[in-house]
Each structure stands twice: as C-alpha cells, then as structure tokens.
PDB file of C-alpha atoms and ligand atoms in Angstrom:
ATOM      1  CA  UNK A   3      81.685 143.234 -10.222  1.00  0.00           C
ATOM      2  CA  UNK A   4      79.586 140.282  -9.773  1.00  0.00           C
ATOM      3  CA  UNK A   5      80.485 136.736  -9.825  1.00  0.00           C
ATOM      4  CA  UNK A   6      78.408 136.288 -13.150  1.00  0.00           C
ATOM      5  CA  UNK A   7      80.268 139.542 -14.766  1.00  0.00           C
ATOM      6  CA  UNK A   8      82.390 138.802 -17.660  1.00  0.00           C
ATOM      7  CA  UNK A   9      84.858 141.530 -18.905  1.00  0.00           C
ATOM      8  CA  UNK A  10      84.750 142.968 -22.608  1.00  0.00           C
ATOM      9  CA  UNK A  11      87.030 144.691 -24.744  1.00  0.00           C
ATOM     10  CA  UNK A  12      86.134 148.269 -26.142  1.00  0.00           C
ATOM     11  CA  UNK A  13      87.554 147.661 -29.667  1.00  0.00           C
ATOM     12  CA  UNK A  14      86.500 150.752 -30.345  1.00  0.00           C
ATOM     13  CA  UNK A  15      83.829 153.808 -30.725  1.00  0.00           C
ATOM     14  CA  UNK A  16      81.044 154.938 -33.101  1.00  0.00           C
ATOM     15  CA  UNK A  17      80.774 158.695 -34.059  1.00  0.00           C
ATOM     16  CA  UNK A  18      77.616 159.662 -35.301  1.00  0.00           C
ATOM     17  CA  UNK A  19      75.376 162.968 -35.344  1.00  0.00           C
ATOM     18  CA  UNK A  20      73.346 161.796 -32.753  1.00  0.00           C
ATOM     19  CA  UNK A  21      74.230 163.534 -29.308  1.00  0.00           C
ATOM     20  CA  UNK A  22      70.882 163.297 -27.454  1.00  0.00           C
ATOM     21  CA  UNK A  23      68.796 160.446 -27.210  1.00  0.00           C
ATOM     22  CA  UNK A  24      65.585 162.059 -28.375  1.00  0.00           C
ATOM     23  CA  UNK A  25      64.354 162.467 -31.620  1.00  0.00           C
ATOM     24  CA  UNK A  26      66.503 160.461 -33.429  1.00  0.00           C
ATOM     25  CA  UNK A  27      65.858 156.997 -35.151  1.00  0.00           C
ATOM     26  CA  UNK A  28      65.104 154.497 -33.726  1.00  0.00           C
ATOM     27  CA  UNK A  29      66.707 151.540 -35.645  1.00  0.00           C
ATOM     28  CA  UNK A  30      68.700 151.571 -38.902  1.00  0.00           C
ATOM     29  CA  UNK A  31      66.224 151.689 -40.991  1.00  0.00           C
ATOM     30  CA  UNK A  32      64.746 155.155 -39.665  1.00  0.00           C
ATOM     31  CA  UNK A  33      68.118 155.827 -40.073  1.00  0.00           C
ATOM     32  CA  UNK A  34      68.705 155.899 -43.829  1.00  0.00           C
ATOM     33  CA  UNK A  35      72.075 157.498 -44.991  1.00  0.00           C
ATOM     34  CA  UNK A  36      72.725 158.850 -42.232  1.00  0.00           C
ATOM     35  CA  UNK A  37      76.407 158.779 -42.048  1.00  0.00           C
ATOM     36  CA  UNK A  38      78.635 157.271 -39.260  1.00  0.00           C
ATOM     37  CA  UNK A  39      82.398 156.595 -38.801  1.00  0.00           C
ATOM     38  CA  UNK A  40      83.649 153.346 -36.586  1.00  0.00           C
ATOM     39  CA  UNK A  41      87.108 154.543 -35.238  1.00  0.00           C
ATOM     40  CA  UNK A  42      88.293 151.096 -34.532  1.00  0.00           C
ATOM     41  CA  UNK A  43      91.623 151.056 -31.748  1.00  0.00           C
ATOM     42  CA  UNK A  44      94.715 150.258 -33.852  1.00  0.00           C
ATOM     43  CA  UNK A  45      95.626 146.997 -32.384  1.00  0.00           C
ATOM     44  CA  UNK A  46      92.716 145.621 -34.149  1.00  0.00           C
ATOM     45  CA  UNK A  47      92.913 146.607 -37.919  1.00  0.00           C
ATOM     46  CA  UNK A  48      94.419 143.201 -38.749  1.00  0.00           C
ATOM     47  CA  UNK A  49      90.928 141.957 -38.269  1.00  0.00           C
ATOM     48  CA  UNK A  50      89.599 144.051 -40.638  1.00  0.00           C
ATOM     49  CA  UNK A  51      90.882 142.093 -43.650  1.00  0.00           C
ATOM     50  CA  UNK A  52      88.443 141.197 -46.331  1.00  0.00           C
ATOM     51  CA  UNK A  53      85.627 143.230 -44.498  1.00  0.00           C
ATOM     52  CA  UNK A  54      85.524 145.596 -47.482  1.00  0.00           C
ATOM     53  CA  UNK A  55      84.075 142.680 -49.753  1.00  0.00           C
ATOM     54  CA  UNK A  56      80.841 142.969 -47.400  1.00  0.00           C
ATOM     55  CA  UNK A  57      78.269 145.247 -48.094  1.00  0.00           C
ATOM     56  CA  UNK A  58      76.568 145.377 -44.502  1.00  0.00           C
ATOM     57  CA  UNK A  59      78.085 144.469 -41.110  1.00  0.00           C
ATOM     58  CA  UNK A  60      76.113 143.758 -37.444  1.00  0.00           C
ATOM     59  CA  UNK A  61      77.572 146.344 -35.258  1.00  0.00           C
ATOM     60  CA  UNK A  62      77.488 145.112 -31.608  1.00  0.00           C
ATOM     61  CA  UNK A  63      77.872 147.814 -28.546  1.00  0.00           C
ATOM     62  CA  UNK A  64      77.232 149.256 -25.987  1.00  0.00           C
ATOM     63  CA  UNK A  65      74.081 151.457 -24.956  1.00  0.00           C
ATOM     64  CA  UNK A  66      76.281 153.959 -22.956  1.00  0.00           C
ATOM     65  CA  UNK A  67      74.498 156.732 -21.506  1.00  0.00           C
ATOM     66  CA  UNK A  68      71.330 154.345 -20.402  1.00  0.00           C
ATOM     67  CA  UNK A  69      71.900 154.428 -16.357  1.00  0.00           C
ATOM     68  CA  UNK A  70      69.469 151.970 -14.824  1.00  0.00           C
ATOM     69  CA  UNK A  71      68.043 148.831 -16.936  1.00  0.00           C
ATOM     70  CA  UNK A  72      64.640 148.298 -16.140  1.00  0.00           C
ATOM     71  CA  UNK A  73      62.314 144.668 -16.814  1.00  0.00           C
ATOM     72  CA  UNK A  74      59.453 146.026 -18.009  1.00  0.00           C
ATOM     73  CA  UNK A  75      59.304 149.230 -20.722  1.00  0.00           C
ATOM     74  CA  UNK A  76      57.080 151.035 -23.125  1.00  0.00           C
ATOM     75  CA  UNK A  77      58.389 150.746 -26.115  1.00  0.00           C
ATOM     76  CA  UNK A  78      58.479 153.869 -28.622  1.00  0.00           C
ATOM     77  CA  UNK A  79      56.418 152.692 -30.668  1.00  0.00           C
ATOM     78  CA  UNK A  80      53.551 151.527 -28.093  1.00  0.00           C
ATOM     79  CA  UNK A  81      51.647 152.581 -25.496  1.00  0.00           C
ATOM     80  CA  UNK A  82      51.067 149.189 -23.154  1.00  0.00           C
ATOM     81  CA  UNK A  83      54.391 147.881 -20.951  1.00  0.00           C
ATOM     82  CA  UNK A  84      56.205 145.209 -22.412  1.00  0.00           C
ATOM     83  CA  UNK A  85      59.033 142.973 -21.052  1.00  0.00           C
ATOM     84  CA  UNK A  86      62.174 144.087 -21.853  1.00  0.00           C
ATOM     85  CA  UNK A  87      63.814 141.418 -23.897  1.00  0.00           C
ATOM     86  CA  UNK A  88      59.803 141.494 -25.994  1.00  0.00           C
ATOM     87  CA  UNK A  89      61.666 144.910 -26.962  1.00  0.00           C
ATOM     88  CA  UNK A  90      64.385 146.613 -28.942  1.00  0.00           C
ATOM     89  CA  UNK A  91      64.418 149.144 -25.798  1.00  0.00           C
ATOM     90  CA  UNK A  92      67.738 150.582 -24.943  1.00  0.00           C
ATOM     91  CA  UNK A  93      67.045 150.079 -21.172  1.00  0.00           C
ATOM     92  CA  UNK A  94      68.295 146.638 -20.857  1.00  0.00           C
ATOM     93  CA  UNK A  95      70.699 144.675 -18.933  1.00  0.00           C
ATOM     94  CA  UNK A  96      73.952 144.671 -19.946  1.00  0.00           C
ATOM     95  CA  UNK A  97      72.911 147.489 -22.426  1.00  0.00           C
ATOM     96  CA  UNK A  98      73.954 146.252 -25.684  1.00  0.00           C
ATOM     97  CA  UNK A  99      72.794 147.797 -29.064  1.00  0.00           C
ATOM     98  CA  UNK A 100      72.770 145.582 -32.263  1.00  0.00           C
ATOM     99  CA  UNK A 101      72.327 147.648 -35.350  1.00  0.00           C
ATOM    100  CA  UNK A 102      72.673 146.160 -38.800  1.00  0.00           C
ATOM    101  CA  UNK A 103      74.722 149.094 -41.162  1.00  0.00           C
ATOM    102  CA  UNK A 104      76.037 149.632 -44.563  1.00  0.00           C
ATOM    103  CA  UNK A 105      79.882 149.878 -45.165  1.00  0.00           C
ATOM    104  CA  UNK A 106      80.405 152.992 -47.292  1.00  0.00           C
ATOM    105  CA  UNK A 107      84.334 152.889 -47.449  1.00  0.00           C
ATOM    106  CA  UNK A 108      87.028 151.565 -45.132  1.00  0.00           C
ATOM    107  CA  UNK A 109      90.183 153.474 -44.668  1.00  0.00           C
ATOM    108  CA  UNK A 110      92.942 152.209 -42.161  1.00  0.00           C
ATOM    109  CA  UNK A 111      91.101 152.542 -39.281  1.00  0.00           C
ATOM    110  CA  UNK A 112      87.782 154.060 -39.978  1.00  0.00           C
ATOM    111  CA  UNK A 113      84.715 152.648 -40.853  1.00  0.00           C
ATOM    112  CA  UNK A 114      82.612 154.852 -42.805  1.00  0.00           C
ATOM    113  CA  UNK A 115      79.235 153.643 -41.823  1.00  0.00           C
ATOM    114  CA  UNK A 116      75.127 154.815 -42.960  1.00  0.00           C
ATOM    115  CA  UNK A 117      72.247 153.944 -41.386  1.00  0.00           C
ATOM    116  CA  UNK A 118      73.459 154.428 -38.262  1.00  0.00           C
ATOM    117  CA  UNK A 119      71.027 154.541 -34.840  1.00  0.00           C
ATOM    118  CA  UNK A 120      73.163 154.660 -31.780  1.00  0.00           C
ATOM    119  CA  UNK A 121      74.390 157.761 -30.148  1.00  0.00           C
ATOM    120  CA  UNK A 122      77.595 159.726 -30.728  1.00  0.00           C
ATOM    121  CA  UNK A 123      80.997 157.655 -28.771  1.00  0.00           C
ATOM    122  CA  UNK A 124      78.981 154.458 -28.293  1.00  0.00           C
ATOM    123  CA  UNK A 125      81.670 152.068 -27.278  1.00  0.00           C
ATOM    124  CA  UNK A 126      81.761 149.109 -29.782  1.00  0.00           C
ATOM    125  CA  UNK A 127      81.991 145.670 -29.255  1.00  0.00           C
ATOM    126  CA  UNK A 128      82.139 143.431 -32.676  1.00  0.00           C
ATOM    127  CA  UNK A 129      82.250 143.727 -36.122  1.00  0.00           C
ATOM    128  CA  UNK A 130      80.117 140.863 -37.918  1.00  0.00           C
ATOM    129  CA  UNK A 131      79.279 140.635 -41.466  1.00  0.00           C
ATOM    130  CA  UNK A 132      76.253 140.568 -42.464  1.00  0.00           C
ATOM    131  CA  UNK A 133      74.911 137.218 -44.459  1.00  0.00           C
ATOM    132  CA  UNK A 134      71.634 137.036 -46.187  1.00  0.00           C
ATOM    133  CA  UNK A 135      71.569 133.198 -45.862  1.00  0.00           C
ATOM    134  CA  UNK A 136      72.876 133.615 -41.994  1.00  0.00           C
ATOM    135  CA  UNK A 137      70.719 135.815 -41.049  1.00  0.00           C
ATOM    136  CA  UNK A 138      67.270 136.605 -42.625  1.00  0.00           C
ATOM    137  CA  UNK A 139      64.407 134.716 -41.734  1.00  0.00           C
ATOM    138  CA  UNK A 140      61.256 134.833 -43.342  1.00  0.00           C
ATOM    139  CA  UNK A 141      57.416 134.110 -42.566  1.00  0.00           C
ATOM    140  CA  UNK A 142      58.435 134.810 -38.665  1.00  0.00           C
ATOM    141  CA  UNK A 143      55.870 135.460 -35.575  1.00  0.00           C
ATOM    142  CA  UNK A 144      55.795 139.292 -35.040  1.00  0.00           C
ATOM    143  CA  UNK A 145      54.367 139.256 -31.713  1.00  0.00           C
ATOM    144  CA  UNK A 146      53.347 143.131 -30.978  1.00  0.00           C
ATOM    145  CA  UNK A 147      54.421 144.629 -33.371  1.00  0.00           C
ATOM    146  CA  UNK A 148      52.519 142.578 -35.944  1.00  0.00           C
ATOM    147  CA  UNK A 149      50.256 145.657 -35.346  1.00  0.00           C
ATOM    148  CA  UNK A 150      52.137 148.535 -36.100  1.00  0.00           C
ATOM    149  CA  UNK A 151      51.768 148.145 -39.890  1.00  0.00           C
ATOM    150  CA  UNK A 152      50.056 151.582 -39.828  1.00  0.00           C
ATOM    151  CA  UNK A 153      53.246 153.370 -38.274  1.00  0.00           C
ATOM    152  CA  UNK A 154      55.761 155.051 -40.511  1.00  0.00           C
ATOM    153  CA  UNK A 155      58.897 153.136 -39.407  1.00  0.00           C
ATOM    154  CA  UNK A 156      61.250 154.812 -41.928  1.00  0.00           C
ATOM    155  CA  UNK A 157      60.461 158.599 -40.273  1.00  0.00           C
ATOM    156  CA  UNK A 158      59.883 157.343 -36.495  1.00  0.00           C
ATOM    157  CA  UNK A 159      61.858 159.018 -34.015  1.00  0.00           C
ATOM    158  CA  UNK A 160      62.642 158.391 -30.511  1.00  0.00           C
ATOM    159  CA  UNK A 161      61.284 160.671 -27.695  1.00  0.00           C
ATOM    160  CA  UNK A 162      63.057 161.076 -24.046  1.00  0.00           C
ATOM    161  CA  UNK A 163      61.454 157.958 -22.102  1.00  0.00           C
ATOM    162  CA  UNK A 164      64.574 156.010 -21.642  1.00  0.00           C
ATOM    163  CA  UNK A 165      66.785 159.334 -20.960  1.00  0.00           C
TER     164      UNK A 165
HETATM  165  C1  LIG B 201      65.487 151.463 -29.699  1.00  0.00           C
HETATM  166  S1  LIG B 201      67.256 151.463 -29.490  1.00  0.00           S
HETATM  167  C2  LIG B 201      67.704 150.288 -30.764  1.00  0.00           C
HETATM  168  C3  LIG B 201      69.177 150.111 -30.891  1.00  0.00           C
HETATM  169  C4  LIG B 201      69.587 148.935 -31.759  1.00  0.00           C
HETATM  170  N1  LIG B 201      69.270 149.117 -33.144  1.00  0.00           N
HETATM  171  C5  LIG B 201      68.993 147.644 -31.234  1.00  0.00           C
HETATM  172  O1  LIG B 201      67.993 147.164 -31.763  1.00  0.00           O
HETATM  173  O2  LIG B 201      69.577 147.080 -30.294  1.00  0.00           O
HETATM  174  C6  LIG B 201      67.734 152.972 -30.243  1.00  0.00           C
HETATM  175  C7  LIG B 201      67.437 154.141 -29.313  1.00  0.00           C
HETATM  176  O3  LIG B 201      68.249 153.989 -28.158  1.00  0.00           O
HETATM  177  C8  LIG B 201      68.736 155.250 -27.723  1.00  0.00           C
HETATM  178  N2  LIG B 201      70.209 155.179 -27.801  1.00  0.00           N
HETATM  179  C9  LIG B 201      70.979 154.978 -28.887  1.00  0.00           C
HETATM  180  N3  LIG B 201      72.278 154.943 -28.564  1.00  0.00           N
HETATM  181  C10 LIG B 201      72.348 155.100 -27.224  1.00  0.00           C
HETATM  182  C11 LIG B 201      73.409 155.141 -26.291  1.00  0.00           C
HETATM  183  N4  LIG B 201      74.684 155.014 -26.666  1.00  0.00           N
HETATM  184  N5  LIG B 201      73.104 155.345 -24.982  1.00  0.00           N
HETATM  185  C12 LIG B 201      71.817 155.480 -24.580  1.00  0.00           C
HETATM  186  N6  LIG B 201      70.752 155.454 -25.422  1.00  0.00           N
HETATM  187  C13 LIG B 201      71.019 155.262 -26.734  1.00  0.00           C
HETATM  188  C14 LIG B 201      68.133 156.306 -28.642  1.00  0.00           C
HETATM  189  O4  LIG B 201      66.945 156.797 -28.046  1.00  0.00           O
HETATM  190  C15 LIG B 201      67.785 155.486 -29.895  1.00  0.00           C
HETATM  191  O5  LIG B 201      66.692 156.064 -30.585  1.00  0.00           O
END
C-alpha cells in the first residue's frame, strides 16, 4: 500500500441481478425497479435508525471487478476519449460507484433496494440519505453530454469496454 492509501471498511455488500458487466444499465435511472438487497454486516444496524423515513439513499462502493483504472475512457454513451473524472466510467482510480436508489423496505439487516446499477457482491461503502435541498442542482453546465439529448437514457445498456 502506498503512503497516500487510506484503509476503508466494507460495511457491507449489494446483491443484485447483475452478474456480468455488459448489457446492463448504466446508472439508476436505466435501472428502473430493478430490485436490489444491501446485506449490511451486523455490527452496523445501529446506524440504520431513522433511515426508513427516507425515500432514496446515495449508495457509495466499490467498482469491484474493474482491474486496471485507466485516465482517459470512452464513455458508453460516446464515441471520442474523455478524461476519466469528465466520466461516470467505472474504470477509475480508487473505483468507487455512487448510485442514487430507492428504499423499498428495511428489515434488520437488509436493504431492499430498486434502481439498482452496480454488479452482483459490490462491496459497499456508505449509506447517505438522499436530500432534495442537499443535493439537486439545477440550470448546471452539462459539458458532453449536453448532446446526448437524442439517446434513450432510460433503456441504455452497457457493452463490454471496461470488462
Ligand atoms: C457507468 S458505471 C456508473 C456507476 C455509478 N452509478 C456511478 O455513476 O458511479 C455503471 C457500469 O459499471 C459497470 N459496473 C457496475 N458495477 C460494477 C462492479 N462492481 N465492478 C465492475 N464494473 C461494474 C457496469 O458496466 C455498469 O453498467
């Protein structure tokens, strides 16, 4: 590990359908009901308190399977290479997915999730609620993909260019 490593917790691991990375969404909302379960580790269900008055969470975790990150990437849904953090590519240092998902129930342990985008046993790093007045922003610079208003975003699927 290098000097500028830090070490995180696995608190605990997302099941979904999804066991290869192609041709499955590519963000939550390609992802629409698709169901998921969090299996959070038992030492943390204390901090699940109150998380069932929330209607969406920020999932934060880990990109497993990507091996290699690489700086610049063509993005699914483009054809020209773009710098990696210009992206929501999974082939990025430190390999973290964010993916904002409904809560459908919560029992003990389990998080029954929809909308979910990452592959089957991603390792999970944090639970966040999700805040309308936190976190939307409105009349924001789109950069590239202020273009792809002609693409189908609820029905796009990945392909196997970052397997
Ligand atoms: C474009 S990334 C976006 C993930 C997240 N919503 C984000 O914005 O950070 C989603 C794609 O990454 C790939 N992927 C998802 N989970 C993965 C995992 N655990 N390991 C490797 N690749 C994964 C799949 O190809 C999926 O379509």
């Amino acid at each position: 590990m290098s000097e500028k490593s830090i070490n995180l917790d696995i608190i605990g691991s997302i099941k979904t359908p999804w066991v290869t990375p192609e041709n499955m969404p590519i963000q939550p909302t390609g992802a629409k009901t698709v169901k998921g379960t969090i299996v959070l580790n038992e030492n943390y269900v204390n901090g699940l308190k109150n998380l069932e008055e929330f209607s969406h969470i920020i999932l934060i975790y880990q990109l497993h399977l990507i091996k290699e990150p690489q700086l610049e990437v063509i993005p699914f849904m483009d054809t020209e290479p773009k710098g990696i953090f210009a992206t929501r590519s999974p082939k990025r240092p430190n390999k973290l997915g964010i993916s904002i998902v409904e809560i459908e129930r919560i029992d003990e342990n389990k998080i029954h999730i929809l909308d979910v985008d990452m592959m089957n046993n991603s390792p999970l790093l944090d639970i966040k609620p999700f805040f309308e007045d936190f976190d939307n922003r409105f009349n924001t610079k789109k950069g590239w993909l202020a273009k792809k208003t002609n693409i189908d975003k609820e029905n796009f699927k990945s392909d196997k260019r970052f397997k």
